[in-house]
C-alpha positions as YAML, in Angstrom:
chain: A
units: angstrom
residues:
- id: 1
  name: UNK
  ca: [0.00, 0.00, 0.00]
- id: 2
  name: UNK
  ca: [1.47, 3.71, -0.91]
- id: 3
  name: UNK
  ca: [-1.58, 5.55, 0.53]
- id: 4
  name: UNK
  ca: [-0.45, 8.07, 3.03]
- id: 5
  name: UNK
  ca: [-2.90, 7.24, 5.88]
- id: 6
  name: UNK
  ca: [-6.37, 6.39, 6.84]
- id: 7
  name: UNK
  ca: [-9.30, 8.29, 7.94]
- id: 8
  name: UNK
  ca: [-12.41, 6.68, 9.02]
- id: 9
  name: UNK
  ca: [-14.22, 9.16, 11.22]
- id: 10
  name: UNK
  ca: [-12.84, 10.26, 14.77]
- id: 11
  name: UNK
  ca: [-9.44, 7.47, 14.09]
- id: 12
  name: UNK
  ca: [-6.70, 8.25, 11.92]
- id: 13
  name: UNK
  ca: [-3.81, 5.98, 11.20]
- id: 14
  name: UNK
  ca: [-0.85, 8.69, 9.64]
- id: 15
  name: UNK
  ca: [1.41, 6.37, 7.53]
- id: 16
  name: UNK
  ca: [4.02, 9.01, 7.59]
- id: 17
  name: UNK
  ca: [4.79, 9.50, 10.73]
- id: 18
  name: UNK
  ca: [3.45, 6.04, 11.74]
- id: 19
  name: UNK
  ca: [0.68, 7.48, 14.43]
- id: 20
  name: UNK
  ca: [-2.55, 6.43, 15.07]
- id: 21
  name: UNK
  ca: [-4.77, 8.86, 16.62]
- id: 22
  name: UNK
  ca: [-8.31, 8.15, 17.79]
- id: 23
  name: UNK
  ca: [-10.58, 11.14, 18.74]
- id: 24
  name: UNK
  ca: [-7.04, 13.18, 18.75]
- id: 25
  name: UNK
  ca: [-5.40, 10.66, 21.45]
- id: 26
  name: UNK
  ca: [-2.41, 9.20, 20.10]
- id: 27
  name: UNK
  ca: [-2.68, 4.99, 20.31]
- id: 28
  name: UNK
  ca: [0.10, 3.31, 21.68]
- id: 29
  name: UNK
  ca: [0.74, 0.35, 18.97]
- id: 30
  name: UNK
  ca: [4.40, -1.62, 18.55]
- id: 31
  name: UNK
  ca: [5.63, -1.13, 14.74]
- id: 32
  name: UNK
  ca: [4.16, -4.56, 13.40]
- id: 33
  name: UNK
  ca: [0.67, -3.54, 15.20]
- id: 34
  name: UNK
  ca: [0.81, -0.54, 12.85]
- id: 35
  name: UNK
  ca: [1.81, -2.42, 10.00]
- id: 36
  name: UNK
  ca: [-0.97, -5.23, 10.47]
- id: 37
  name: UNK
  ca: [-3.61, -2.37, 10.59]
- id: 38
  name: UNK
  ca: [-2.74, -0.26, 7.87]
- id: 39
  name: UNK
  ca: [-2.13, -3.34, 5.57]
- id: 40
  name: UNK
  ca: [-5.76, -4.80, 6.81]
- id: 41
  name: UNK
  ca: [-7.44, -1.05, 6.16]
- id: 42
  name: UNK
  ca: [-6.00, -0.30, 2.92]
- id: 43
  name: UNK
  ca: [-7.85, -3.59, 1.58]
- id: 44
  name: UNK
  ca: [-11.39, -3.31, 3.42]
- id: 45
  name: UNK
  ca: [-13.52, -5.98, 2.63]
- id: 46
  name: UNK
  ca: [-11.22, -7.92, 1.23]
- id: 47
  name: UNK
  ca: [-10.39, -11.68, 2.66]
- id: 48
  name: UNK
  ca: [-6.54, -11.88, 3.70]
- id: 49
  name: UNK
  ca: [-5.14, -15.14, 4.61]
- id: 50
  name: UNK
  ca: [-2.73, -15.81, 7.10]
- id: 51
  name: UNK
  ca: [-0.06, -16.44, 4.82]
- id: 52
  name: UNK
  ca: [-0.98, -13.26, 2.74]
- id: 53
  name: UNK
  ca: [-0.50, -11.00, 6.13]
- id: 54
  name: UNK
  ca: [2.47, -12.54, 7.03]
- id: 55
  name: UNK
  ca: [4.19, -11.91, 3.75]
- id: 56
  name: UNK
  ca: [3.21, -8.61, 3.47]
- id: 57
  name: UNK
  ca: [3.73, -7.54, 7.41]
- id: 58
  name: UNK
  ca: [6.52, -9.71, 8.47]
- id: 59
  name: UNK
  ca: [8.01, -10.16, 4.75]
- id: 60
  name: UNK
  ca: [8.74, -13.18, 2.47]
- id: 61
  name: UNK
  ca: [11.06, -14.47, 4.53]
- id: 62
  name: UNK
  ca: [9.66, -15.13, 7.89]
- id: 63
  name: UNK
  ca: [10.06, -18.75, 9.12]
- id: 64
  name: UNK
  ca: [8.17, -18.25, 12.70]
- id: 65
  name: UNK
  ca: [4.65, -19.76, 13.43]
- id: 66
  name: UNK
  ca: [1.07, -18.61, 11.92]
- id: 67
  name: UNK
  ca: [-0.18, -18.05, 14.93]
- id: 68
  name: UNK
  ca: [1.91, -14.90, 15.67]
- id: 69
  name: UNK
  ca: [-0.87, -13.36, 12.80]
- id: 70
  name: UNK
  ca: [-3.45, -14.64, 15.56]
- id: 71
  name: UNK
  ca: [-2.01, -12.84, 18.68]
- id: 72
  name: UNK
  ca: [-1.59, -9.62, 16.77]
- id: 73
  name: UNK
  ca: [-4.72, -9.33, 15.42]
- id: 74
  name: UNK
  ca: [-5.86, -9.87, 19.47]
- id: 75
  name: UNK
  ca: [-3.92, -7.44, 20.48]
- id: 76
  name: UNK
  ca: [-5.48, -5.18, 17.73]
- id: 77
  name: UNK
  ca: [-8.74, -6.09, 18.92]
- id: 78
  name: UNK
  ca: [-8.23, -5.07, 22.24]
- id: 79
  name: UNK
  ca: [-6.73, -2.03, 22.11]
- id: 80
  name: UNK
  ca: [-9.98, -1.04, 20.06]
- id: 81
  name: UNK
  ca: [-12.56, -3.18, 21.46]
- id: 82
  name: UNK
  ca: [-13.32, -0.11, 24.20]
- id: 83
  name: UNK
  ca: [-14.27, 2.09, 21.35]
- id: 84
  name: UNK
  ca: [-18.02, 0.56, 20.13]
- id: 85
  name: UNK
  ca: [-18.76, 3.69, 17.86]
- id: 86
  name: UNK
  ca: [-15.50, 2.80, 15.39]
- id: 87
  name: UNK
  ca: [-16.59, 1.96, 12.26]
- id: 88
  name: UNK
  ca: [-14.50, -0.79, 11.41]
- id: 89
  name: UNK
  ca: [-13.94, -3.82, 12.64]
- id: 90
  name: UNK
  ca: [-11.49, -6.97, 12.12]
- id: 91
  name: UNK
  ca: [-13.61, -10.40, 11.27]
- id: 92
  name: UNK
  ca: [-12.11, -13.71, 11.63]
- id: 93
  name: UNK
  ca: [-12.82, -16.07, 8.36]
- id: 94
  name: UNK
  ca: [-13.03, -19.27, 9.73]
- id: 95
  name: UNK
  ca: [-10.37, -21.08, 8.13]
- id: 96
  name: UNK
  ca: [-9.50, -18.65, 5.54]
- id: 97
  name: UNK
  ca: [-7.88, -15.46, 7.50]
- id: 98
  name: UNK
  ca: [-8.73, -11.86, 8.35]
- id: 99
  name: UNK
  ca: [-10.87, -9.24, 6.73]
- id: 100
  name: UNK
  ca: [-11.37, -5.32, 7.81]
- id: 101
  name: UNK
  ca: [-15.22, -4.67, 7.69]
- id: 102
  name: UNK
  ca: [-16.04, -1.14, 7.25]
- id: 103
  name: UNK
  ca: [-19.71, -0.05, 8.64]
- id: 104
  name: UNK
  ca: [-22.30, 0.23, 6.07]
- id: 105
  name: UNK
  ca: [-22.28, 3.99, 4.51]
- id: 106
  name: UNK
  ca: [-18.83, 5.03, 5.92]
- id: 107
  name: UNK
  ca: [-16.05, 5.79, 3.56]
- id: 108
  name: UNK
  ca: [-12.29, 5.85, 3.98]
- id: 109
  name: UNK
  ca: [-10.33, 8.97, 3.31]
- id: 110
  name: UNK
  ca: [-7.16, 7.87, 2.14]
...
C-alpha cells in the first residue's frame, strides 16, 4: 500500500509519521501492530489469509509460526474493542484469514 494514511471518522492511522490517533489521542501500537492495521485497512472488505498478512507484514522471509498473525490481530482487537462507535472492525474467516469490515455507509479517506 502507498496511501499516506487512513481516515475513518474520529481514528486516523498517519502512515508518515506512523501514528494512530483516535478522537485526537495518540494509540500506543508496537511497529508490526501498525503495519498489520494499515495493511488490513488499505484492503477493506477484502479476505486476507494468514499467509498473505504474514508476507506482506513480516516479509517473504519469515520462518516463525502462523499463529503470531493470531495474537496480533488480538492485540489489535483489544486495544480497540473499548471504542463501540469505530466503524470498522477486524472479522475472523473461519479457516481462511482476516478481513477489515467497514460499517455500512462510511467511507475511507485515504
Amino acid at each position: 500500500p502507498h496511501a499516506s494514511g487512513v481516515r475513518v471518522g474520529g481514528f486516523v492511522l498517519d502512515a508518515a509519521s506512523r501514528q494512530v490517533l483516535l478522537d485526537d489521542s495518540p494509540v500506543k501500537m508496537s511497529p508490526r501492530e501498525f503495519s498489520l492495521l494499515f495493511f488490513l485497512l488499505s484492503h477493506p472488505g477484502r479476505v486476507q489469509s494468514r499467509d498473505a498478512i504474514l508476507r506482506a507484514v513480516w516479509g517473504p522471509d519469515f520462518s516463525g509460526d502462523s499463529k503470531t498473525v493470531a495474537v496480533h490481530i488480538r492485540w489489535l482487537r483489544e486495544k480497540f474493542e473499548s471504542f463501540p462507535s469505530l466503524p470498522f472492525r477486524i472479522n475472523t474467516v473461519f479457516g481462511v484469514g482476516y478481513r477489515m469490515d467497514i460499517a455500512p455507509g462510511v467511507q475511507l479517506q485515504r
